[in-house]
């Protein structure tokens, strides 16, 4: 996947009308939207299809899939059939669970992103200890897409070294959590930005300003 201006909008609002208004404001500058549980649970999974029908965007479903292999297969298949282009899955559940996600996505000619390490401080307690192993497992399984934190540049750099230059990394934590787009994009292909944009009084202007910082 490629991302216009190397930015992905994390659209974690809970109303369709608000979501569409924000997308209207920013689609001149980005072409990829990450949708998680807040919007999907509030509006139903048809919101994925509705956005795809109205806008020329890529959708990454941020469901952080983390179950046994059989359940993972159903979650991935159902989500991608609603129109998502890719889905984020956890790696700590192990090879069999991740392989089920890979196989389900490949059957639909779509993609998965393997979550290696999360951006919030609490992730340091448990997942940090195995995040590099998760990245290495992804390489062994042939995965090309990864999620790694913008808030922990040292970790992002290490994960990039493991997955290689040809892999695609998207990074959450830019903005409210403290990461900066410019620094993140030294190692990532896409900076994930949510609250800084959708909570802004002027999402379009805020996004323009972020893009300017990347170009400086």
CSV table of N, CA and C in Angstrom, one decimal, residues 55-214:
chain,number,residue,atom,x,y,z
A,55,UNK,N,-16.4,7.6,-1.3
A,55,UNK,CA,-15.1,8.3,-1.5
A,55,UNK,C,-14.1,7.3,-2.1
A,56,UNK,N,-13.1,7.9,-2.8
A,56,UNK,CA,-12.1,7.1,-3.5
A,56,UNK,C,-10.9,7.0,-2.5
A,57,UNK,N,-11.1,6.1,-1.5
A,57,UNK,CA,-10.1,6.0,-0.4
A,57,UNK,C,-9.8,4.5,-0.1
A,58,UNK,N,-8.6,4.3,0.5
A,58,UNK,CA,-8.3,2.9,1.0
A,58,UNK,C,-8.7,2.9,2.5
A,59,UNK,N,-9.3,1.8,2.9
A,59,UNK,CA,-9.7,1.6,4.3
A,59,UNK,C,-8.9,0.5,4.9
A,60,UNK,N,-8.3,0.9,6.1
A,60,UNK,CA,-7.6,-0.1,6.9
A,60,UNK,C,-8.5,-0.3,8.1
A,61,UNK,N,-9.0,-1.5,8.4
A,61,UNK,CA,-9.8,-1.8,9.5
A,61,UNK,C,-8.9,-2.1,10.7
A,62,UNK,N,-8.9,-1.2,11.7
A,62,UNK,CA,-8.1,-1.4,12.9
A,62,UNK,C,-8.8,-2.2,14.0
A,63,UNK,N,-8.9,-3.5,13.8
A,63,UNK,CA,-9.6,-4.3,14.7
A,63,UNK,C,-8.7,-5.1,15.6
A,64,UNK,N,-7.4,-5.0,15.4
A,64,UNK,CA,-6.4,-5.7,16.2
A,64,UNK,C,-6.8,-7.1,16.5
A,65,UNK,N,-7.0,-7.8,15.5
A,65,UNK,CA,-7.5,-9.2,15.6
A,65,UNK,C,-6.6,-10.1,16.4
A,66,UNK,N,-7.2,-10.7,17.5
A,66,UNK,CA,-6.3,-11.5,18.4
A,66,UNK,C,-7.1,-12.6,19.0
A,67,UNK,N,-7.3,-13.7,18.2
A,67,UNK,CA,-8.1,-14.8,18.7
A,67,UNK,C,-7.5,-16.1,18.2
A,68,UNK,N,-8.1,-17.2,18.4
A,68,UNK,CA,-7.6,-18.5,17.8
A,68,UNK,C,-7.8,-18.4,16.3
A,69,UNK,N,-7.1,-19.3,15.6
A,69,UNK,CA,-7.0,-19.3,14.2
A,69,UNK,C,-8.4,-19.3,13.5
A,70,UNK,N,-9.3,-20.2,13.9
A,70,UNK,CA,-10.6,-20.3,13.3
A,70,UNK,C,-11.4,-19.0,13.4
A,71,UNK,N,-11.4,-18.4,14.6
A,71,UNK,CA,-12.1,-17.2,14.8
A,71,UNK,C,-11.5,-16.0,14.0
A,72,UNK,N,-10.2,-16.0,14.0
A,72,UNK,CA,-9.5,-14.9,13.3
A,72,UNK,C,-9.9,-15.0,11.8
A,73,UNK,N,-9.9,-16.2,11.2
A,73,UNK,CA,-10.3,-16.3,9.8
A,73,UNK,C,-11.7,-15.7,9.6
A,74,UNK,N,-12.6,-15.9,10.5
A,74,UNK,CA,-14.0,-15.4,10.3
A,74,UNK,C,-14.0,-13.9,10.4
A,75,UNK,N,-13.3,-13.4,11.4
A,75,UNK,CA,-13.2,-11.9,11.6
A,75,UNK,C,-12.6,-11.2,10.4
A,76,UNK,N,-11.5,-11.7,9.9
A,76,UNK,CA,-10.9,-11.1,8.7
A,76,UNK,C,-11.7,-11.2,7.5
A,77,UNK,N,-12.3,-12.4,7.2
A,77,UNK,CA,-13.1,-12.6,6.0
A,77,UNK,C,-14.3,-11.6,6.0
A,78,UNK,N,-15.0,-11.6,7.2
A,78,UNK,CA,-16.2,-10.7,7.3
A,78,UNK,C,-15.9,-9.3,7.1
A,79,UNK,N,-14.8,-8.8,7.8
A,79,UNK,CA,-14.4,-7.4,7.7
A,79,UNK,C,-14.0,-7.0,6.3
A,80,UNK,N,-13.2,-7.8,5.6
A,80,UNK,CA,-12.8,-7.5,4.3
A,80,UNK,C,-13.9,-7.6,3.3
A,81,UNK,N,-14.9,-8.4,3.5
A,81,UNK,CA,-16.1,-8.5,2.6
A,81,UNK,C,-17.0,-7.3,2.8
A,82,UNK,N,-16.8,-6.6,3.9
A,82,UNK,CA,-17.6,-5.3,4.0
A,82,UNK,C,-16.9,-4.2,3.2
A,83,UNK,N,-15.7,-4.4,2.7
A,83,UNK,CA,-15.1,-3.4,1.8
A,83,UNK,C,-13.8,-2.9,2.3
A,84,UNK,N,-13.3,-3.3,3.4
A,84,UNK,CA,-12.0,-2.9,3.9
A,84,UNK,C,-10.9,-3.4,3.0
A,85,UNK,N,-9.9,-2.7,2.7
A,85,UNK,CA,-8.8,-3.1,1.9
A,85,UNK,C,-7.7,-3.9,2.7
A,86,UNK,N,-7.7,-3.6,4.0
A,86,UNK,CA,-6.7,-4.3,4.8
A,86,UNK,C,-7.2,-4.3,6.2
A,87,UNK,N,-6.6,-5.2,7.1
A,87,UNK,CA,-7.0,-5.3,8.5
A,87,UNK,C,-5.8,-5.5,9.3
A,88,UNK,N,-5.8,-4.8,10.5
A,88,UNK,CA,-4.7,-4.9,11.4
A,88,UNK,C,-4.9,-6.1,12.4
A,89,UNK,N,-3.9,-6.9,12.5
A,89,UNK,CA,-4.0,-8.1,13.4
A,89,UNK,C,-2.8,-8.1,14.4
A,90,UNK,N,-3.1,-8.6,15.6
A,90,UNK,CA,-2.0,-8.8,16.6
A,90,UNK,C,-1.1,-10.0,16.2
A,91,UNK,N,0.1,-9.9,16.6
A,91,UNK,CA,1.1,-11.0,16.4
A,91,UNK,C,1.3,-11.8,17.6
A,92,UNK,N,1.0,-11.3,18.8
A,92,UNK,CA,1.3,-12.0,20.1
A,92,UNK,C,0.6,-13.3,20.2
A,93,UNK,N,-0.5,-13.5,19.4
A,93,UNK,CA,-1.3,-14.8,19.5
A,93,UNK,C,-0.6,-15.9,18.8
A,94,UNK,N,0.5,-15.6,18.1
A,94,UNK,CA,1.3,-16.7,17.5
A,94,UNK,C,1.1,-17.0,16.0
A,95,UNK,N,1.9,-17.9,15.5
A,95,UNK,CA,1.9,-18.1,14.1
A,95,UNK,C,0.6,-18.7,13.5
A,96,UNK,N,0.0,-19.6,14.2
A,96,UNK,CA,-1.2,-20.2,13.7
A,96,UNK,C,-2.4,-19.2,13.5
A,97,UNK,N,-2.5,-18.3,14.5
A,97,UNK,CA,-3.5,-17.3,14.5
A,97,UNK,C,-3.2,-16.3,13.4
A,98,UNK,N,-2.0,-15.9,13.2
A,98,UNK,CA,-1.6,-14.9,12.2
A,98,UNK,C,-1.7,-15.5,10.8
A,99,UNK,N,-1.3,-16.8,10.6
A,99,UNK,CA,-1.4,-17.4,9.3
A,99,UNK,C,-2.9,-17.5,8.9
A,100,UNK,N,-3.8,-17.7,9.8
A,100,UNK,CA,-5.2,-17.8,9.4
A,100,UNK,C,-5.6,-16.4,8.9
A,101,UNK,N,-5.1,-15.3,9.4
A,101,UNK,CA,-5.4,-14.0,8.9
A,101,UNK,C,-4.8,-13.8,7.5
A,102,UNK,N,-3.6,-14.2,7.4
A,102,UNK,CA,-2.9,-14.1,6.0
A,102,UNK,C,-3.7,-14.8,5.0
A,103,UNK,N,-4.1,-16.1,5.3
A,103,UNK,CA,-4.8,-16.9,4.3
A,103,UNK,C,-6.2,-16.3,3.9
A,104,UNK,N,-6.9,-15.8,4.9
A,104,UNK,CA,-8.2,-15.3,4.7
A,104,UNK,C,-8.1,-14.0,3.8
A,105,UNK,N,-7.1,-13.2,4.1
A,105,UNK,CA,-6.9,-12.0,3.3
A,105,UNK,C,-6.5,-12.3,1.8
A,106,UNK,N,-5.6,-13.3,1.7
A,106,UNK,CA,-5.1,-13.6,0.4
A,106,UNK,C,-6.2,-14.2,-0.5
A,107,UNK,N,-7.2,-14.9,0.1
A,107,UNK,CA,-8.3,-15.4,-0.7
A,107,UNK,C,-9.1,-14.3,-1.3
A,108,UNK,N,-9.1,-13.1,-0.7
A,108,UNK,CA,-9.9,-12.0,-1.2
A,108,UNK,C,-9.0,-11.0,-1.9
A,109,UNK,N,-7.8,-11.3,-2.1
A,109,UNK,CA,-6.8,-10.4,-2.7
A,109,UNK,C,-6.7,-9.1,-2.0
A,110,UNK,N,-6.6,-9.2,-0.6
A,110,UNK,CA,-6.5,-8.1,0.2
A,110,UNK,C,-5.3,-8.3,1.2
A,111,UNK,N,-5.1,-7.4,2.1
A,111,UNK,CA,-3.9,-7.4,2.9
A,111,UNK,C,-4.1,-7.4,4.4
A,112,UNK,N,-3.1,-7.8,5.2
A,112,UNK,CA,-3.1,-7.6,6.6
A,112,UNK,C,-1.9,-6.7,7.0
A,113,UNK,N,-2.0,-6.1,8.1
A,113,UNK,CA,-0.9,-5.4,8.8
A,113,UNK,C,-0.7,-6.0,10.1
A,114,UNK,N,0.5,-6.4,10.3
A,114,UNK,CA,0.9,-7.1,11.6
A,114,UNK,C,1.3,-6.1,12.6
A,115,UNK,N,0.6,-6.1,13.8
A,115,UNK,CA,0.9,-5.1,14.8
A,115,UNK,C,2.0,-5.7,15.7
A,116,UNK,N,3.1,-5.0,15.7
A,116,UNK,CA,4.3,-5.4,16.5
A,116,UNK,C,4.3,-4.8,17.9
A,117,UNK,N,4.1,-3.5,17.9
A,117,UNK,CA,4.2,-2.9,19.2
A,117,UNK,C,3.3,-1.7,19.2
A,118,UNK,N,2.6,-1.4,20.3
A,118,UNK,CA,1.6,-0.3,20.4
A,118,UNK,C,2.3,1.0,20.9
A,119,UNK,N,1.5,2.1,20.7
A,119,UNK,CA,2.1,3.4,20.9
A,119,UNK,C,1.9,4.0,22.3
A,120,UNK,N,1.0,3.4,23.1
A,120,UNK,CA,0.8,4.0,24.5
A,120,UNK,C,1.8,3.5,25.5
A,121,UNK,N,2.0,4.2,26.6
A,121,UNK,CA,3.0,3.8,27.6
A,121,UNK,C,2.7,2.4,28.2
A,122,UNK,N,1.5,2.0,28.4
A,122,UNK,CA,1.2,0.7,29.0
A,122,UNK,C,1.7,-0.4,28.2
A,123,UNK,N,1.9,-0.2,26.9
A,123,UNK,CA,2.4,-1.3,26.0
A,123,UNK,C,3.8,-1.8,26.5
A,124,UNK,N,4.6,-0.9,27.2
A,124,UNK,CA,5.9,-1.3,27.6
A,124,UNK,C,5.9,-2.4,28.6
A,125,UNK,N,4.8,-2.6,29.3
A,125,UNK,CA,4.8,-3.6,30.4
A,125,UNK,C,4.8,-5.1,29.9
A,126,UNK,N,4.1,-5.3,28.8
A,126,UNK,CA,4.0,-6.7,28.3
A,126,UNK,C,4.5,-6.9,26.8
A,127,UNK,N,3.9,-6.1,25.9
A,127,UNK,CA,4.1,-6.4,24.5
A,127,UNK,C,5.5,-6.0,24.0
A,128,UNK,N,6.1,-4.9,24.7
A,128,UNK,CA,7.4,-4.5,24.3
A,128,UNK,C,8.4,-5.6,24.3
A,129,UNK,N,8.3,-6.5,25.3
A,129,UNK,CA,9.3,-7.5,25.5
A,129,UNK,C,9.3,-8.5,24.3
A,130,UNK,N,8.2,-8.6,23.6
A,130,UNK,CA,8.2,-9.6,22.5
A,130,UNK,C,8.0,-8.9,21.1
A,131,UNK,N,7.9,-7.6,21.1
A,131,UNK,CA,7.6,-6.9,19.8
A,131,UNK,C,8.6,-7.2,18.7
A,132,UNK,N,9.9,-7.3,19.0
A,132,UNK,CA,10.9,-7.6,18.0
A,132,UNK,C,10.8,-9.0,17.5
A,133,UNK,N,10.4,-9.9,18.4
A,133,UNK,CA,10.1,-11.3,18.0
A,133,UNK,C,8.9,-11.4,17.1
A,134,UNK,N,7.9,-10.6,17.4
A,134,UNK,CA,6.7,-10.6,16.5
A,134,UNK,C,7.1,-10.1,15.1
A,135,UNK,N,7.9,-9.0,15.1
A,135,UNK,CA,8.3,-8.5,13.8
A,135,UNK,C,9.1,-9.6,13.0
A,136,UNK,N,10.0,-10.3,13.7
A,136,UNK,CA,10.8,-11.4,13.1
A,136,UNK,C,9.9,-12.5,12.6
A,137,UNK,N,8.9,-12.9,13.4
A,137,UNK,CA,7.9,-13.9,13.0
A,137,UNK,C,7.2,-13.4,11.7
A,138,UNK,N,6.8,-12.2,11.6
A,138,UNK,CA,6.2,-11.7,10.4
A,138,UNK,C,7.0,-11.8,9.2
A,139,UNK,N,8.3,-11.6,9.3
A,139,UNK,CA,9.2,-11.7,8.2
A,139,UNK,C,9.3,-13.2,7.8
A,140,UNK,N,9.3,-14.1,8.7
A,140,UNK,CA,9.3,-15.5,8.4
A,140,UNK,C,8.1,-16.0,7.7
A,141,UNK,N,7.0,-15.3,8.0
A,141,UNK,CA,5.7,-15.7,7.4
A,141,UNK,C,5.5,-15.0,6.1
A,142,UNK,N,6.4,-14.1,5.7
A,142,UNK,CA,6.3,-13.4,4.4
A,142,UNK,C,5.4,-12.2,4.5
A,143,UNK,N,5.1,-11.7,5.6
A,143,UNK,CA,4.2,-10.5,5.8
A,143,UNK,C,5.0,-9.2,5.3
A,144,UNK,N,4.3,-8.4,4.6
A,144,UNK,CA,5.0,-7.2,4.0
A,144,UNK,C,4.5,-5.9,4.7
A,145,UNK,N,3.5,-5.9,5.5
A,145,UNK,CA,2.9,-4.7,6.2
A,145,UNK,C,2.9,-4.8,7.7
A,146,UNK,N,3.4,-3.8,8.4
A,146,UNK,CA,3.5,-3.8,9.8
A,146,UNK,C,3.0,-2.5,10.5
A,147,UNK,N,2.7,-2.6,11.7
A,147,UNK,CA,2.4,-1.4,12.6
A,147,UNK,C,3.4,-1.3,13.7
A,148,UNK,N,4.0,-0.1,13.8
A,148,UNK,CA,5.0,0.1,14.8
A,148,UNK,C,4.9,1.5,15.3
A,149,UNK,N,5.2,1.8,16.6
A,149,UNK,CA,4.8,3.1,17.3
A,149,UNK,C,5.7,4.3,16.8
A,150,UNK,N,4.9,5.4,16.6
A,150,UNK,CA,5.6,6.7,16.3
A,150,UNK,C,6.1,7.4,17.6
A,151,UNK,N,5.6,6.9,18.7
A,151,UNK,CA,5.9,7.5,20.0
A,151,UNK,C,7.2,7.0,20.6
A,152,UNK,N,7.7,5.9,19.9
A,152,UNK,CA,8.9,5.3,20.4
A,152,UNK,C,9.9,5.1,19.2
A,153,UNK,N,10.5,6.1,18.8
A,153,UNK,CA,11.3,6.1,17.6
A,153,UNK,C,12.4,5.1,17.6
A,154,UNK,N,13.0,4.9,18.8
A,154,UNK,CA,14.0,3.8,18.9
A,154,UNK,C,13.5,2.4,18.5
A,155,UNK,N,12.2,2.2,19.0
A,155,UNK,CA,11.6,0.9,18.7
A,155,UNK,C,11.2,0.8,17.2
A,156,UNK,N,10.7,1.9,16.7
A,156,UNK,CA,10.3,2.0,15.3
A,156,UNK,C,11.5,1.7,14.4
A,157,UNK,N,12.6,2.3,14.8
A,157,UNK,CA,13.9,2.1,14.0
A,157,UNK,C,14.3,0.6,14.1
A,158,UNK,N,14.2,0.0,15.2
A,158,UNK,CA,14.6,-1.4,15.4
A,158,UNK,C,13.7,-2.3,14.6
A,159,UNK,N,12.4,-2.0,14.6
A,159,UNK,CA,11.4,-2.8,13.8
A,159,UNK,C,11.7,-2.7,12.3
A,160,UNK,N,12.0,-1.5,11.9
A,160,UNK,CA,12.4,-1.3,10.5
A,160,UNK,C,13.6,-2.1,10.1
A,161,UNK,N,14.6,-2.2,11.0
A,161,UNK,CA,15.8,-3.0,10.7
A,161,UNK,C,15.4,-4.4,10.5
A,162,UNK,N,14.5,-4.9,11.3
A,162,UNK,CA,14.1,-6.3,11.2
A,162,UNK,C,13.3,-6.6,10.0
A,163,UNK,N,12.3,-5.8,9.7
A,163,UNK,CA,11.4,-6.1,8.6
A,163,UNK,C,11.9,-5.8,7.2
A,164,UNK,N,12.9,-4.9,7.2
A,164,UNK,CA,13.6,-4.5,6.0
A,164,UNK,C,13.0,-3.3,5.2
A,165,UNK,N,13.8,-2.8,4.3
A,165,UNK,CA,13.5,-1.6,3.6
A,165,UNK,C,12.3,-1.7,2.7
A,166,UNK,N,12.0,-2.9,2.2
A,166,UNK,CA,10.9,-3.1,1.3
A,166,UNK,C,9.6,-3.3,2.0
A,167,UNK,N,9.6,-3.5,3.3
A,167,UNK,CA,8.3,-3.7,4.0
A,167,UNK,C,7.6,-2.3,4.1
A,168,UNK,N,6.3,-2.3,4.4
A,168,UNK,CA,5.5,-1.1,4.6
A,168,UNK,C,5.2,-1.1,6.1
A,169,UNK,N,5.6,0.1,6.7
A,169,UNK,CA,5.3,0.3,8.1
A,169,UNK,C,4.3,1.5,8.3
A,170,UNK,N,3.3,1.3,9.0
A,170,UNK,CA,2.4,2.5,9.4
A,170,UNK,C,2.5,2.7,10.9
A,171,UNK,N,2.5,4.0,11.3
A,171,UNK,CA,2.9,4.3,12.7
A,171,UNK,C,1.8,5.2,13.4
A,172,UNK,N,1.2,4.6,14.4
A,172,UNK,CA,0.2,5.4,15.2
A,172,UNK,C,1.0,6.2,16.3
A,173,UNK,N,0.3,7.2,16.8
A,173,UNK,CA,0.8,8.0,17.9
A,173,UNK,C,1.3,9.4,17.6
A,174,UNK,N,1.1,9.8,16.3
A,174,UNK,CA,1.5,11.1,15.9
A,174,UNK,C,0.4,12.1,16.3
A,175,UNK,N,0.9,13.2,16.9
A,175,UNK,CA,0.0,14.2,17.4
A,175,UNK,C,-0.3,14.2,18.9
A,176,UNK,N,-1.5,13.8,19.3
A,176,UNK,CA,-1.9,13.8,20.7
A,176,UNK,C,-1.0,13.0,21.6
A,177,UNK,N,-0.5,11.9,21.0
A,177,UNK,CA,0.4,11.0,21.9
A,177,UNK,C,1.8,11.4,21.9
A,178,UNK,N,2.2,12.4,21.1
A,178,UNK,CA,3.5,13.0,21.2
A,178,UNK,C,4.4,12.8,20.0
A,179,UNK,N,4.1,11.8,19.1
A,179,UNK,CA,4.9,11.6,17.9
A,179,UNK,C,4.8,12.7,16.9
A,180,UNK,N,5.8,12.9,16.1
A,180,UNK,CA,5.8,13.9,15.0
A,180,UNK,C,5.9,13.2,13.7
A,181,UNK,N,5.1,13.7,12.7
A,181,UNK,CA,5.1,13.1,11.4
A,181,UNK,C,6.4,13.0,10.8
A,182,UNK,N,7.2,14.1,10.8
A,182,UNK,CA,8.5,14.2,10.1
A,182,UNK,C,9.4,13.2,10.7
A,183,UNK,N,9.5,13.1,12.0
A,183,UNK,CA,10.5,12.1,12.6
A,183,UNK,C,10.0,10.7,12.3
A,184,UNK,N,8.7,10.5,12.4
A,184,UNK,CA,8.2,9.1,12.2
A,184,UNK,C,8.5,8.6,10.8
A,185,UNK,N,8.4,9.5,9.8
A,185,UNK,CA,8.5,9.1,8.4
A,185,UNK,C,10.0,8.9,8.0
A,186,UNK,N,10.9,9.1,8.9
A,186,UNK,CA,12.3,8.6,8.7
A,186,UNK,C,12.3,7.1,8.6
A,187,UNK,N,11.4,6.4,9.3
A,187,UNK,CA,11.4,5.0,9.4
A,187,UNK,C,10.1,4.3,8.9
A,188,UNK,N,9.0,5.1,8.9
A,188,UNK,CA,7.7,4.6,8.5
A,188,UNK,C,7.3,5.1,7.2
A,189,UNK,N,6.3,4.4,6.6
A,189,UNK,CA,5.8,4.8,5.3
A,189,UNK,C,4.5,5.6,5.4
A,190,UNK,N,3.9,5.5,6.5
A,190,UNK,CA,2.6,6.2,6.8
A,190,UNK,C,2.5,6.6,8.2
A,191,UNK,N,2.3,7.9,8.5
A,191,UNK,CA,2.0,8.4,9.8
A,191,UNK,C,0.5,8.4,10.1
A,192,UNK,N,0.1,7.7,11.1
A,192,UNK,CA,-1.3,7.6,11.5
A,192,UNK,C,-1.6,8.8,12.4
A,193,UNK,N,-2.6,9.6,12.0
A,193,UNK,CA,-3.0,10.8,12.8
A,193,UNK,C,-4.5,10.8,13.0
A,194,UNK,N,-4.9,10.9,14.3
A,194,UNK,CA,-6.3,10.9,14.5
A,194,UNK,C,-6.8,12.1,15.2
A,195,UNK,N,-6.7,12.2,16.5
A,195,UNK,CA,-7.3,13.3,17.3
A,195,UNK,C,-6.9,14.7,16.8
A,196,UNK,N,-5.6,14.8,16.5
A,196,UNK,CA,-5.1,16.1,16.1
A,196,UNK,C,-5.9,16.7,14.9
A,197,UNK,N,-6.4,15.7,14.0
A,197,UNK,CA,-7.2,16.2,12.9
A,197,UNK,C,-8.7,16.2,13.2
A,198,UNK,N,-9.3,15.1,13.7
A,198,UNK,CA,-10.7,15.0,13.8
A,198,UNK,C,-11.3,15.8,14.9
A,199,UNK,N,-10.4,16.2,15.9
A,199,UNK,CA,-10.9,17.1,17.0
A,199,UNK,C,-10.6,18.5,16.7
A,200,UNK,N,-10.0,18.8,15.6
A,200,UNK,CA,-9.6,20.2,15.2
A,200,UNK,C,-10.8,21.0,14.8
A,201,UNK,N,-10.8,22.2,15.1
A,201,UNK,CA,-11.9,23.1,14.6
A,201,UNK,C,-11.9,23.2,13.1
A,202,UNK,N,-10.7,23.0,12.5
A,202,UNK,CA,-10.5,23.1,11.1
A,202,UNK,C,-9.6,21.9,10.6
A,203,UNK,N,-10.1,20.7,10.4
A,203,UNK,CA,-9.3,19.6,10.1
A,203,UNK,C,-8.5,19.8,8.8
A,204,UNK,N,-9.0,20.5,7.9
A,204,UNK,CA,-8.3,20.7,6.6
A,204,UNK,C,-7.0,21.5,6.9
A,205,UNK,N,-7.2,22.6,7.6
A,205,UNK,CA,-6.0,23.5,7.9
A,205,UNK,C,-5.0,22.7,8.7
A,206,UNK,N,-5.5,22.0,9.7
A,206,UNK,CA,-4.6,21.2,10.6
A,206,UNK,C,-3.7,20.3,9.7
A,207,UNK,N,-4.4,19.6,8.8
A,207,UNK,CA,-3.7,18.6,8.0
A,207,UNK,C,-2.7,19.3,7.1
A,208,UNK,N,-3.1,20.4,6.5
A,208,UNK,CA,-2.2,21.2,5.7
A,208,UNK,C,-0.9,21.6,6.5
A,209,UNK,N,-1.1,22.0,7.7
A,209,UNK,CA,0.0,22.4,8.6
A,209,UNK,C,0.9,21.2,8.9
A,210,UNK,N,0.3,20.0,9.1
A,210,UNK,CA,1.1,18.8,9.3
A,210,UNK,C,2.0,18.5,8.1
A,211,UNK,N,1.3,18.6,6.9
A,211,UNK,CA,2.0,18.3,5.7
A,211,UNK,C,3.2,19.2,5.5
A,212,UNK,N,3.0,20.5,5.8
A,212,UNK,CA,4.1,21.5,5.7
A,212,UNK,C,5.3,21.1,6.6
A,213,UNK,N,5.0,20.6,7.8
A,213,UNK,CA,6.1,20.2,8.7
A,213,UNK,C,6.9,19.0,8.1
A,214,UNK,N,6.2,18.2,7.3
A,214,UNK,CA,6.9,17.0,6.7
A,214,UNK,C,7.9,17.6,5.6
